[in-house]
Amino acid sequence: AAPGAAMLRRSLWLCLCLCSCPARGLRIHEYLYFQVLSPGDIRYIFTATPAKDFGGVFNTRYEQIHLVPADPPEACGELNNGVFIQDQIALVERGGCSFLSKTRVIQESGGRAVIIADNAYDNDSFYIEMIQDSTRRTADIPALFLLGRDGYMIRRSLEQHGLPWAIISIPVNVTSIPTYEMMQPPWTFW
């Protein structure tokens, strides 16, 4: 397809997403955006979805904050790198325990939010609805779901560069960015 057609598809998709959002904060099937600032090879705007019925909301915009991959990646117990997650945002991998359990582990380590990437690395289009488990526990920090392909590409870039974390800006207001200037991941259809 011609570049103009691709831009038109992205513009229409973005319009549909933005027009379906109520004015009162994010609800399920809505999107939150963040931008990787460093490393440069993945300097894209990524799309995530908030947890359906647990976790907090972003009351602050973080211009530059670390996105720290959890160790172990599933974050179902004590973290080997919890000291690096304190006051930062954790990148966690799906699997091993509930979404709420992962969020609580990050919260207890002092993290400001958690981004949970699907463990299906080829998933580039299907968002999972993160729901509370049956334990009646709560979490106060925001919890977001990220496509598996996006999480994989972020972790892969960090490994290739030998970096312990990425630097991100979150949340990003995409309505203020002209669609032709939005840098979306080339592996994901918007």
Tab-separated table of C-alpha atoms in Angstrom:
chain	number	residue	atom	x	y	z
A	1	ALA	CA	0.000	0.000	0.000
A	2	ALA	CA	1.060	3.566	-0.581
A	3	PRO	CA	2.521	5.513	2.377
A	4	GLY	CA	-0.526	7.814	2.320
A	5	ALA	CA	-2.893	4.857	2.703
A	6	ALA	CA	-0.965	3.544	5.719
A	7	MET	CA	-1.052	6.985	7.325
A	8	LEU	CA	-4.798	7.227	6.669
A	9	ARG	CA	-5.399	3.791	8.296
A	10	ARG	CA	-3.372	4.835	11.358
A	11	SER	CA	-5.213	8.166	11.598
A	12	LEU	CA	-8.604	6.453	11.408
A	13	TRP	CA	-7.603	3.854	14.000
A	14	LEU	CA	-6.293	6.549	16.362
A	15	CYS	CA	-9.464	8.587	15.895
A	16	LEU	CA	-11.631	5.559	16.711
A	17	CYS	CA	-9.592	4.884	19.848
A	18	LEU	CA	-9.662	8.467	21.029
A	19	CYS	CA	-13.302	9.075	20.202
A	20	SER	CA	-14.408	6.009	22.180
A	21	CYS	CA	-12.724	7.192	25.397
A	22	PRO	CA	-14.942	8.775	28.042
A	23	ALA	CA	-13.719	11.965	29.676
A	24	ARG	CA	-13.400	10.327	33.121
A	25	GLY	CA	-10.046	8.523	33.015
A	26	LEU	CA	-9.121	5.212	31.461
A	27	ARG	CA	-11.412	2.196	31.412
A	28	ILE	CA	-10.909	-1.249	29.929
A	29	HIS	CA	-10.358	-1.335	26.167
A	30	GLU	CA	-8.849	2.096	26.390
A	31	TYR	CA	-5.220	2.742	25.794
A	32	LEU	CA	-2.369	4.428	27.581
A	33	TYR	CA	0.731	5.367	25.646
A	34	PHE	CA	4.381	5.567	26.628
A	35	GLN	CA	7.484	6.462	24.668
A	36	VAL	CA	10.882	4.855	24.938
A	37	LEU	CA	13.476	7.639	24.901
A	38	SER	CA	16.534	5.382	25.206
A	39	PRO	CA	17.918	3.169	23.737
A	40	GLY	CA	17.429	4.908	20.413
A	41	ASP	CA	16.755	1.805	18.304
A	42	ILE	CA	13.387	1.355	20.046
A	43	ARG	CA	12.498	5.037	20.368
A	44	TYR	CA	8.822	4.415	19.641
A	45	ILE	CA	5.456	5.182	21.182
A	46	PHE	CA	3.989	1.982	22.635
A	47	THR	CA	0.374	1.186	23.466
A	48	ALA	CA	-0.688	-0.479	26.709
A	49	THR	CA	-4.038	-1.194	28.371
A	50	PRO	CA	-4.790	-0.629	32.072
A	51	ALA	CA	-5.894	-3.419	34.403
A	52	LYS	CA	-9.666	-3.810	34.441
A	53	ASP	CA	-10.450	-3.870	38.160
A	54	PHE	CA	-7.309	-3.304	40.211
A	55	GLY	CA	-4.398	-0.914	40.435
A	56	GLY	CA	-4.038	2.845	40.490
A	57	VAL	CA	-4.027	5.472	37.770
A	58	PHE	CA	-1.307	7.784	36.540
A	59	ASN	CA	-1.755	11.078	38.371
A	60	THR	CA	1.709	12.237	37.326
A	61	ARG	CA	3.414	12.390	33.955
A	62	TYR	CA	6.949	11.060	34.130
A	63	GLU	CA	9.108	12.780	31.511
A	64	GLN	CA	12.086	10.489	32.116
A	65	ILE	CA	11.764	7.422	34.295
A	66	HIS	CA	13.491	4.052	34.170
A	67	LEU	CA	11.658	1.028	32.785
A	68	VAL	CA	13.441	-1.786	34.625
A	69	PRO	CA	13.008	-5.425	33.530
A	70	ALA	CA	12.213	-7.489	36.634
A	71	ASP	CA	14.605	-10.242	37.687
A	72	PRO	CA	13.186	-12.856	37.635
A	73	PRO	CA	11.079	-11.730	34.661
A	74	GLU	CA	7.757	-13.121	35.958
A	75	ALA	CA	8.047	-11.240	39.305
A	76	CYS	CA	6.095	-13.839	41.258
A	77	GLY	CA	8.301	-13.614	44.349
A	78	GLU	CA	11.309	-11.795	45.735
A	79	LEU	CA	13.167	-9.766	43.114
A	80	ASN	CA	16.916	-9.933	42.616
A	81	ASN	CA	16.899	-6.327	41.373
A	82	GLY	CA	14.241	-4.812	43.627
A	83	VAL	CA	16.581	-1.973	44.610
A	84	PHE	CA	16.621	-0.793	40.968
A	85	ILE	CA	12.815	-0.924	40.719
A	86	GLN	CA	12.274	1.399	43.683
A	87	ASP	CA	10.742	4.694	42.440
A	88	GLN	CA	10.827	3.392	38.850
A	89	ILE	CA	8.522	1.384	36.561
A	90	ALA	CA	8.976	-2.375	36.227
A	91	LEU	CA	8.715	-4.407	33.032
A	92	VAL	CA	7.369	-7.829	33.958
A	93	GLU	CA	6.562	-10.921	31.924
A	94	ARG	CA	3.184	-12.650	32.029
A	95	GLY	CA	2.978	-16.133	33.554
A	96	GLY	CA	3.675	-17.984	36.786
A	97	CYS	CA	1.186	-16.074	38.977
A	98	SER	CA	-1.718	-13.654	38.726
A	99	PHE	CA	-1.460	-10.145	37.315
A	100	LEU	CA	-2.407	-8.808	40.750
A	101	SER	CA	0.354	-10.840	42.447
A	102	LYS	CA	2.932	-9.372	40.050
A	103	THR	CA	1.618	-5.858	40.675
A	104	ARG	CA	1.856	-6.340	44.445
A	105	VAL	CA	5.453	-7.620	44.198
A	106	ILE	CA	6.424	-4.480	42.272
A	107	GLN	CA	4.475	-2.250	44.669
A	108	GLU	CA	6.193	-3.871	47.669
A	109	SER	CA	9.561	-3.204	45.975
A	110	GLY	CA	8.657	0.495	45.775
A	111	GLY	CA	7.846	0.588	42.065
A	112	ARG	CA	5.636	3.414	40.792
A	113	ALA	CA	3.904	1.221	38.184
A	114	VAL	CA	4.178	-2.121	36.424
A	115	ILE	CA	3.976	-2.926	32.733
A	116	ILE	CA	3.203	-6.614	32.214
A	117	ALA	CA	4.160	-7.887	28.766
A	118	ASP	CA	2.500	-10.942	27.282
A	119	ASN	CA	4.744	-14.019	27.312
A	120	ALA	CA	3.622	-14.866	23.772
A	121	TYR	CA	6.447	-13.057	21.981
A	122	ASP	CA	4.667	-13.205	18.630
A	123	ASN	CA	1.551	-11.428	19.996
A	124	ASP	CA	1.442	-8.092	18.199
A	125	SER	CA	-2.301	-7.386	18.288
A	126	PHE	CA	-4.261	-9.154	21.077
A	127	TYR	CA	-4.667	-7.359	24.414
A	128	ILE	CA	-5.370	-9.470	27.500
A	129	GLU	CA	-7.919	-8.188	30.016
A	130	MET	CA	-6.053	-8.098	33.330
A	131	ILE	CA	-8.490	-8.823	36.160
A	132	GLN	CA	-8.204	-9.196	39.896
A	133	ASP	CA	-7.578	-12.676	41.249
A	134	SER	CA	-9.854	-14.292	43.857
A	135	THR	CA	-7.768	-13.247	46.899
A	136	ARG	CA	-9.469	-9.930	47.781
A	137	ARG	CA	-6.065	-8.230	47.791
A	138	THR	CA	-5.606	-4.805	46.263
A	139	ALA	CA	-2.824	-2.832	44.592
A	140	ASP	CA	-2.372	0.920	44.475
A	141	ILE	CA	0.100	1.342	41.621
A	142	PRO	CA	-0.953	1.423	37.952
A	143	ALA	CA	-0.754	-1.922	36.138
A	144	LEU	CA	-0.626	-1.988	32.335
A	145	PHE	CA	-0.694	-4.800	29.779
A	146	LEU	CA	1.772	-4.670	26.881
A	147	LEU	CA	1.749	-6.785	23.730
A	148	GLY	CA	4.237	-9.648	23.761
A	149	ARG	CA	6.104	-8.500	20.672
A	150	ASP	CA	6.619	-5.028	22.191
A	151	GLY	CA	7.895	-6.413	25.492
A	152	TYR	CA	10.207	-8.802	23.679
A	153	MET	CA	11.648	-6.051	21.465
A	154	ILE	CA	12.277	-3.765	24.446
A	155	ARG	CA	14.051	-6.521	26.412
A	156	ARG	CA	16.015	-7.614	23.338
A	157	SER	CA	17.253	-4.066	22.708
A	158	LEU	CA	18.346	-3.698	26.345
A	159	GLU	CA	20.227	-7.011	26.161
A	160	GLN	CA	21.906	-6.045	22.874
A	161	HIS	CA	23.090	-2.750	24.354
A	162	GLY	CA	24.000	-4.254	27.736
A	163	LEU	CA	21.652	-1.830	29.494
A	164	PRO	CA	19.859	-2.525	32.804
A	165	TRP	CA	16.846	-0.360	31.881
A	166	ALA	CA	15.218	1.834	29.264
A	167	ILE	CA	14.284	5.462	29.801
A	168	ILE	CA	10.647	6.211	29.069
A	169	SER	CA	8.081	8.991	29.205
A	170	ILE	CA	4.661	7.935	30.507
A	171	PRO	CA	1.820	8.631	29.904
A	172	VAL	CA	2.109	10.297	26.505
A	173	ASN	CA	-0.778	12.381	25.195
A	174	VAL	CA	-0.966	11.208	21.589
A	175	THR	CA	-3.674	13.736	20.736
A	176	SER	CA	-1.006	16.443	20.792
A	177	ILE	CA	1.218	14.642	18.274
A	178	PRO	CA	0.455	14.893	14.550
A	179	THR	CA	-0.060	11.362	13.209
A	180	TYR	CA	2.726	11.783	10.657
A	181	GLU	CA	5.165	12.468	13.524
A	182	MET	CA	4.109	9.525	15.699
A	183	MET	CA	6.840	6.932	15.825
A	184	GLN	CA	5.050	3.619	16.210
A	185	PRO	CA	6.900	0.311	16.363
A	186	PRO	CA	7.320	-0.914	12.777
A	187	TRP	CA	6.345	-4.470	13.777
A	188	THR	CA	2.900	-3.422	15.091
A	189	PHE	CA	-0.059	-2.357	12.970
A	190	TRP	CA	-1.761	0.728	14.403
